[in-house]
Short mmCIF file of C-alpha atoms in Angstrom, two decimals:
data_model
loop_
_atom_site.label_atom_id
_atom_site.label_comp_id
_atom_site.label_asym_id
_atom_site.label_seq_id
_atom_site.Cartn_x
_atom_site.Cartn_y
_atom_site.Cartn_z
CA UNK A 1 -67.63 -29.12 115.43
CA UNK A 2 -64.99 -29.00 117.98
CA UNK A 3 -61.60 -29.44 117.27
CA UNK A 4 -61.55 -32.90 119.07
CA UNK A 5 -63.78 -34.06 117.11
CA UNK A 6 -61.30 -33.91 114.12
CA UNK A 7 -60.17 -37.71 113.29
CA UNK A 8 -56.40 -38.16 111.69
CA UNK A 9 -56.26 -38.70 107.91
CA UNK A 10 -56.19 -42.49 107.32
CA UNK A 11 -53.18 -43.48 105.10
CA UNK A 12 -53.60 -43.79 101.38
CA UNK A 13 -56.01 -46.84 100.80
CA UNK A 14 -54.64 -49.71 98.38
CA UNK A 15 -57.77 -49.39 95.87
CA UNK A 16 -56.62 -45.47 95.83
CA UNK A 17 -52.98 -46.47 94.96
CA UNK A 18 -54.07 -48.84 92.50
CA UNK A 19 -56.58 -46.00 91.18
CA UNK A 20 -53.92 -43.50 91.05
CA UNK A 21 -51.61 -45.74 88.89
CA UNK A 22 -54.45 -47.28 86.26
CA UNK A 23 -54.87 -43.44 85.82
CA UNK A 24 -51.21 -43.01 85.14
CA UNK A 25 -51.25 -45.81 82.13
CA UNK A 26 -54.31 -44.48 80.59
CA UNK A 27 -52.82 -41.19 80.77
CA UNK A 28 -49.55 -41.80 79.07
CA UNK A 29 -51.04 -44.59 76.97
CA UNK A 30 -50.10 -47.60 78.55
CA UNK A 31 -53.46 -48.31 78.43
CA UNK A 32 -54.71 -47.25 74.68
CA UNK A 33 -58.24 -46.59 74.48
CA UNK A 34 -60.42 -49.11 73.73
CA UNK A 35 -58.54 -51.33 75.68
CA UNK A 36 -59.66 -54.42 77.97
CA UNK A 37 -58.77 -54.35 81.43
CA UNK A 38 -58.59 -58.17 82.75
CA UNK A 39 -58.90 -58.47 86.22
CA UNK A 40 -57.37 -61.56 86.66
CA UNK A 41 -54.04 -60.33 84.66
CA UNK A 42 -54.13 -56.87 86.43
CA UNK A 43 -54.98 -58.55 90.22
CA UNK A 44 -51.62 -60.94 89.54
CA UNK A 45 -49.75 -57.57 88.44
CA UNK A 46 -50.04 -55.61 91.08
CA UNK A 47 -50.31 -58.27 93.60
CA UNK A 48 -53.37 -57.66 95.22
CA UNK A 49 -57.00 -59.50 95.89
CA UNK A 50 -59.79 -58.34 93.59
CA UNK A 51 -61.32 -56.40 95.88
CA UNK A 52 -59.29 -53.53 95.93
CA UNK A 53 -59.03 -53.71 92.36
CA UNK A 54 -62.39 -53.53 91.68
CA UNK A 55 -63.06 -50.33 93.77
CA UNK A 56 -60.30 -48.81 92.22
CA UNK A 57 -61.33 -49.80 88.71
CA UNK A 58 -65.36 -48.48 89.59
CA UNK A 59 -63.24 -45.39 90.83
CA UNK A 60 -62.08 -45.23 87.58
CA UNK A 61 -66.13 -45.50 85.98
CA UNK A 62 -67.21 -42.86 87.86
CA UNK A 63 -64.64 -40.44 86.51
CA UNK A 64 -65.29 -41.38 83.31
CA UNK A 65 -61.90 -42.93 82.03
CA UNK A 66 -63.54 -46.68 82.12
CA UNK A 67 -66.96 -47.72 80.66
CA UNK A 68 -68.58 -51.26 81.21
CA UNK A 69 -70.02 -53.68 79.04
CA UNK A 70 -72.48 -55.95 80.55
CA UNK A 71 -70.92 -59.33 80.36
CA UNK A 72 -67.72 -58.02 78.54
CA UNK A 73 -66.03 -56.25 81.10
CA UNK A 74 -64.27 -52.87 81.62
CA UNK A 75 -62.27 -50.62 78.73
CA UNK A 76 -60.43 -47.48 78.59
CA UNK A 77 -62.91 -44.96 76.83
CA UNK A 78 -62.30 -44.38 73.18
CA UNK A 79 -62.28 -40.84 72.57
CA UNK A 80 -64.64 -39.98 69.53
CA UNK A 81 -64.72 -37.39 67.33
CA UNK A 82 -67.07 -35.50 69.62
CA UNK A 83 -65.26 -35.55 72.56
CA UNK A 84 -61.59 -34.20 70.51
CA UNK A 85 -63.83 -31.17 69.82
CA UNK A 86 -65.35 -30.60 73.29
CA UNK A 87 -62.10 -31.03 74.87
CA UNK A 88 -60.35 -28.76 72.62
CA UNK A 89 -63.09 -26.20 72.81
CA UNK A 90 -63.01 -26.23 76.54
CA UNK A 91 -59.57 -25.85 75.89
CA UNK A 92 -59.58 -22.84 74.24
CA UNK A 93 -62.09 -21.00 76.41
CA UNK A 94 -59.80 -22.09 79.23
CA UNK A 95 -56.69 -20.65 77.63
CA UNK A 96 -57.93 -17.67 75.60
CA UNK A 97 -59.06 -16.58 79.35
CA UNK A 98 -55.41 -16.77 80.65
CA UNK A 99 -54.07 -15.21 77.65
CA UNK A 100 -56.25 -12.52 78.38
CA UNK A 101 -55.33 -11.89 82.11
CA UNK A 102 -51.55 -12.43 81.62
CA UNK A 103 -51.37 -9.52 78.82
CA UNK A 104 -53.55 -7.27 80.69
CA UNK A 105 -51.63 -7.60 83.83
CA UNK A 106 -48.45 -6.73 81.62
CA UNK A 107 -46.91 -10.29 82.42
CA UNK A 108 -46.54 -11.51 78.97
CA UNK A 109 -42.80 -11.09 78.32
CA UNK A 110 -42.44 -12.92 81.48
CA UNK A 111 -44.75 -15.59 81.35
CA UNK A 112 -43.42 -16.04 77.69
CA UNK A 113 -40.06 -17.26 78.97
CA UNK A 114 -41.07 -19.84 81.06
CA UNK A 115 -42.80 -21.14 78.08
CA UNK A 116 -40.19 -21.11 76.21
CA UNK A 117 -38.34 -23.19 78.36
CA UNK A 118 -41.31 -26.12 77.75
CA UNK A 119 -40.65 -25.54 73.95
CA UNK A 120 -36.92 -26.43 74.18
CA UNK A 121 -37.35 -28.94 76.36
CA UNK A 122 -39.79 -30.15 73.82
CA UNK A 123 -37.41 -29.54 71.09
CA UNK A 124 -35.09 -31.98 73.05
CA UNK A 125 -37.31 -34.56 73.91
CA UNK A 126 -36.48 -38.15 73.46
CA UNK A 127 -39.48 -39.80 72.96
CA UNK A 128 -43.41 -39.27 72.93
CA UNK A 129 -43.54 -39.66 76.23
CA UNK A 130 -41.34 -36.55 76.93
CA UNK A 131 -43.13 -34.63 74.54
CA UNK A 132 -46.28 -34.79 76.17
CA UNK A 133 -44.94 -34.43 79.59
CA UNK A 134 -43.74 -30.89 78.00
CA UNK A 135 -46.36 -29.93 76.03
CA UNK A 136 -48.38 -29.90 78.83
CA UNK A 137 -46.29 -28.07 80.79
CA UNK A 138 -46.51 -25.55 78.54
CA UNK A 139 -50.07 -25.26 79.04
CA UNK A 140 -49.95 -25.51 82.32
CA UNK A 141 -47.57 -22.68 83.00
CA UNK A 142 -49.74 -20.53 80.86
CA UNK A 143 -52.79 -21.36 82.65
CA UNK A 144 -51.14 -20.91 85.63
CA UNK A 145 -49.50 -17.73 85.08
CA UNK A 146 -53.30 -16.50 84.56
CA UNK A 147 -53.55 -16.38 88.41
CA UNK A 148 -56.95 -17.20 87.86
CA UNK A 149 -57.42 -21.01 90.51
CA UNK A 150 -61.05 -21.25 88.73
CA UNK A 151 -59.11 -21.45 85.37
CA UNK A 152 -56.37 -23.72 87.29
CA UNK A 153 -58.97 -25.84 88.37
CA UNK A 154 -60.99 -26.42 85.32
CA UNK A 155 -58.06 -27.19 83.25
CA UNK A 156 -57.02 -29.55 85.61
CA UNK A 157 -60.09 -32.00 85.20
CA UNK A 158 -59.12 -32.02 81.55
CA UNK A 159 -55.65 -32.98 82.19
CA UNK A 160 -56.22 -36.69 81.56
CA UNK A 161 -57.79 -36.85 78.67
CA UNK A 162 -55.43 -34.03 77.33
CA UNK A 163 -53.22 -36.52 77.74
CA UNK A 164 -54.75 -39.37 75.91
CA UNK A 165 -55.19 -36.71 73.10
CA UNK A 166 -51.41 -35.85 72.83
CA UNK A 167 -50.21 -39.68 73.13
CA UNK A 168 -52.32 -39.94 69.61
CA UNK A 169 -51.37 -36.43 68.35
CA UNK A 170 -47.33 -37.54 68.65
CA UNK A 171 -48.22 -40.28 65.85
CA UNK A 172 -49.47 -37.76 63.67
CA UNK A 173 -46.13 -35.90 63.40
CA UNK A 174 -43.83 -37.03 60.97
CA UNK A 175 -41.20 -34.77 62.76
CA UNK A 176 -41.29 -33.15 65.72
CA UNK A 177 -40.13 -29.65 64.51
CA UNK A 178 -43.76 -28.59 63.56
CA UNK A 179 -45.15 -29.37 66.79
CA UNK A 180 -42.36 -27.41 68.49
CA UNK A 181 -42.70 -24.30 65.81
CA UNK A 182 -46.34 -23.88 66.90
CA UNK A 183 -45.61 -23.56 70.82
CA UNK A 184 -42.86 -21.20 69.90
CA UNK A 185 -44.78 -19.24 67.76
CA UNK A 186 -47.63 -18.84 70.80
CA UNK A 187 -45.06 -17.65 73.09
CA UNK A 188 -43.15 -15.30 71.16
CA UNK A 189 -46.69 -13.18 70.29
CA UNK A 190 -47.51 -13.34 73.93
CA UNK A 191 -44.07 -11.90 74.68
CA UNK A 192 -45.22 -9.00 72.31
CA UNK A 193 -48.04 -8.38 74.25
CA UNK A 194 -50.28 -8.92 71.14
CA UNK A 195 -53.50 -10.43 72.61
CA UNK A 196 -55.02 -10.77 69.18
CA UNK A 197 -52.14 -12.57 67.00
CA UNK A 198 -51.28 -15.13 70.38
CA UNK A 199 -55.42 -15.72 70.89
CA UNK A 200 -55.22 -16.66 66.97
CA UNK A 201 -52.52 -18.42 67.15
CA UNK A 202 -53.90 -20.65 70.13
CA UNK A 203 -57.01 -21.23 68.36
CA UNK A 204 -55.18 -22.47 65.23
CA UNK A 205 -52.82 -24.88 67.51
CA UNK A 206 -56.73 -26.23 68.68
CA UNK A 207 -57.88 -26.33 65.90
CA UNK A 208 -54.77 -28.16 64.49
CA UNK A 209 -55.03 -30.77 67.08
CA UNK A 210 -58.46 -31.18 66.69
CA UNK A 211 -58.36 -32.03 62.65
CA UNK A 212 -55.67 -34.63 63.68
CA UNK A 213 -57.13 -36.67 65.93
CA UNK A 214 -60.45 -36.57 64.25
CA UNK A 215 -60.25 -35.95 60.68
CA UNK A 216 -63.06 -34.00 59.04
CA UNK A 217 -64.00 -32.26 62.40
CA UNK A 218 -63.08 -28.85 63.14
CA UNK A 219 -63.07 -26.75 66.24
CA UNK A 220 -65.40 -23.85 64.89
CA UNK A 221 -68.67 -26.54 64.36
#
């Protein structure tokens, strides 16, 4: 293909903008799972005709965030008990893996500081909201700090519904000093460059998360 053939990127389309910010509330919980999206109240909030709406709602089916009901309408996906553990287990393959690179390479004491700097903003955090925002930060660095864009990249598609998991996890705390103790905890033993006590201690965080948000499940079945 020649180089004239090449045709400008079109703007960002309305349904993707619409897309992009539905996303955003089921994300941060806006939209709590299990929840009915109208399209009547949603076409009046964001000003627009239904058909953008709709394509940016179907957007939202095929990713799997929304599920139809024949002649109920669309909801946010409830996360069941099943899910918690696959997400958590992908998780944990995802993040073991990093762990692994980032003390081979030597870069733990490193990599541990910039994760400590998600735990105290954690520690710090005002509301739920901020909380998450951090706690996945935290993840993020460390995933990132693997150097590995395969690990990046998968770890990314689970971003989302990471998200719906800690906007439940937060109600689970009674304080937010235990949730902040475990992050810390995970970075200090990577700062020792002790691959076996941080990859247990990541597992237990999973597995942690995972008996919250689905009681009587567990990470190792």
């Amino acid at each position: 293909m020649a180089l004239t053939d090449i045709e400008p990127v079109s703007r960002e389309s309305t349904a993707a903008i619409i897309a992009r910010q539905l996303r955003e509330a089921i994300m941060n919980g806006t939209f709590a799972p299990g929840t009915q999206l109208g399209e009547t109240e949603l076409a009046g909030r964001f000003q627009v005709s239904r058909g953008p709406l709709r394509e940016a709602m179907q957007r939202l089916v095929s990713e799997g965030l929304l599920r139809s009901e024949r002649h109920r309408g669309l909801f946010v996906i409830d996360l069941e008990p099943d899910d918690v553990h696959d997400i958590y287990s992908a998780r944990f393959a995802i993040e073991r893996a990093a762990v692994i690179r980032v003390l081979r390479h030597g870069d733990g004491e490193a990599v541990a500081l910039r994760l400590m700097s998600a735990v105290e903003d954690m520690a710090t955090a005002s509301d739920g909201d901020a909380v998450a925002e951090a706690d996945v930060r935290f993840h993020e660095e460390l995933v990132a700090a693997s150097g590995s864009k395969r690990l990046g990249r998968m770890a990314r598609t689970l971003l989302i519904e990471t998200r719906m998991c800690l906007s439940a996890l937060h109600r689970t705390y009674a304080t937010n000093e235990e949730r902040v103790t475990e992050h810390k905890r995970i970075a200090e033993a990577l700062a020792s460059g002790d691959e076996e006590q941080t990859t247990a201690l990541l597992e237990a965080h999973m597995e942690d998360a995972v008996q919250r948000l689905a009681p009587g499940t567990s990470l190792y079945t």
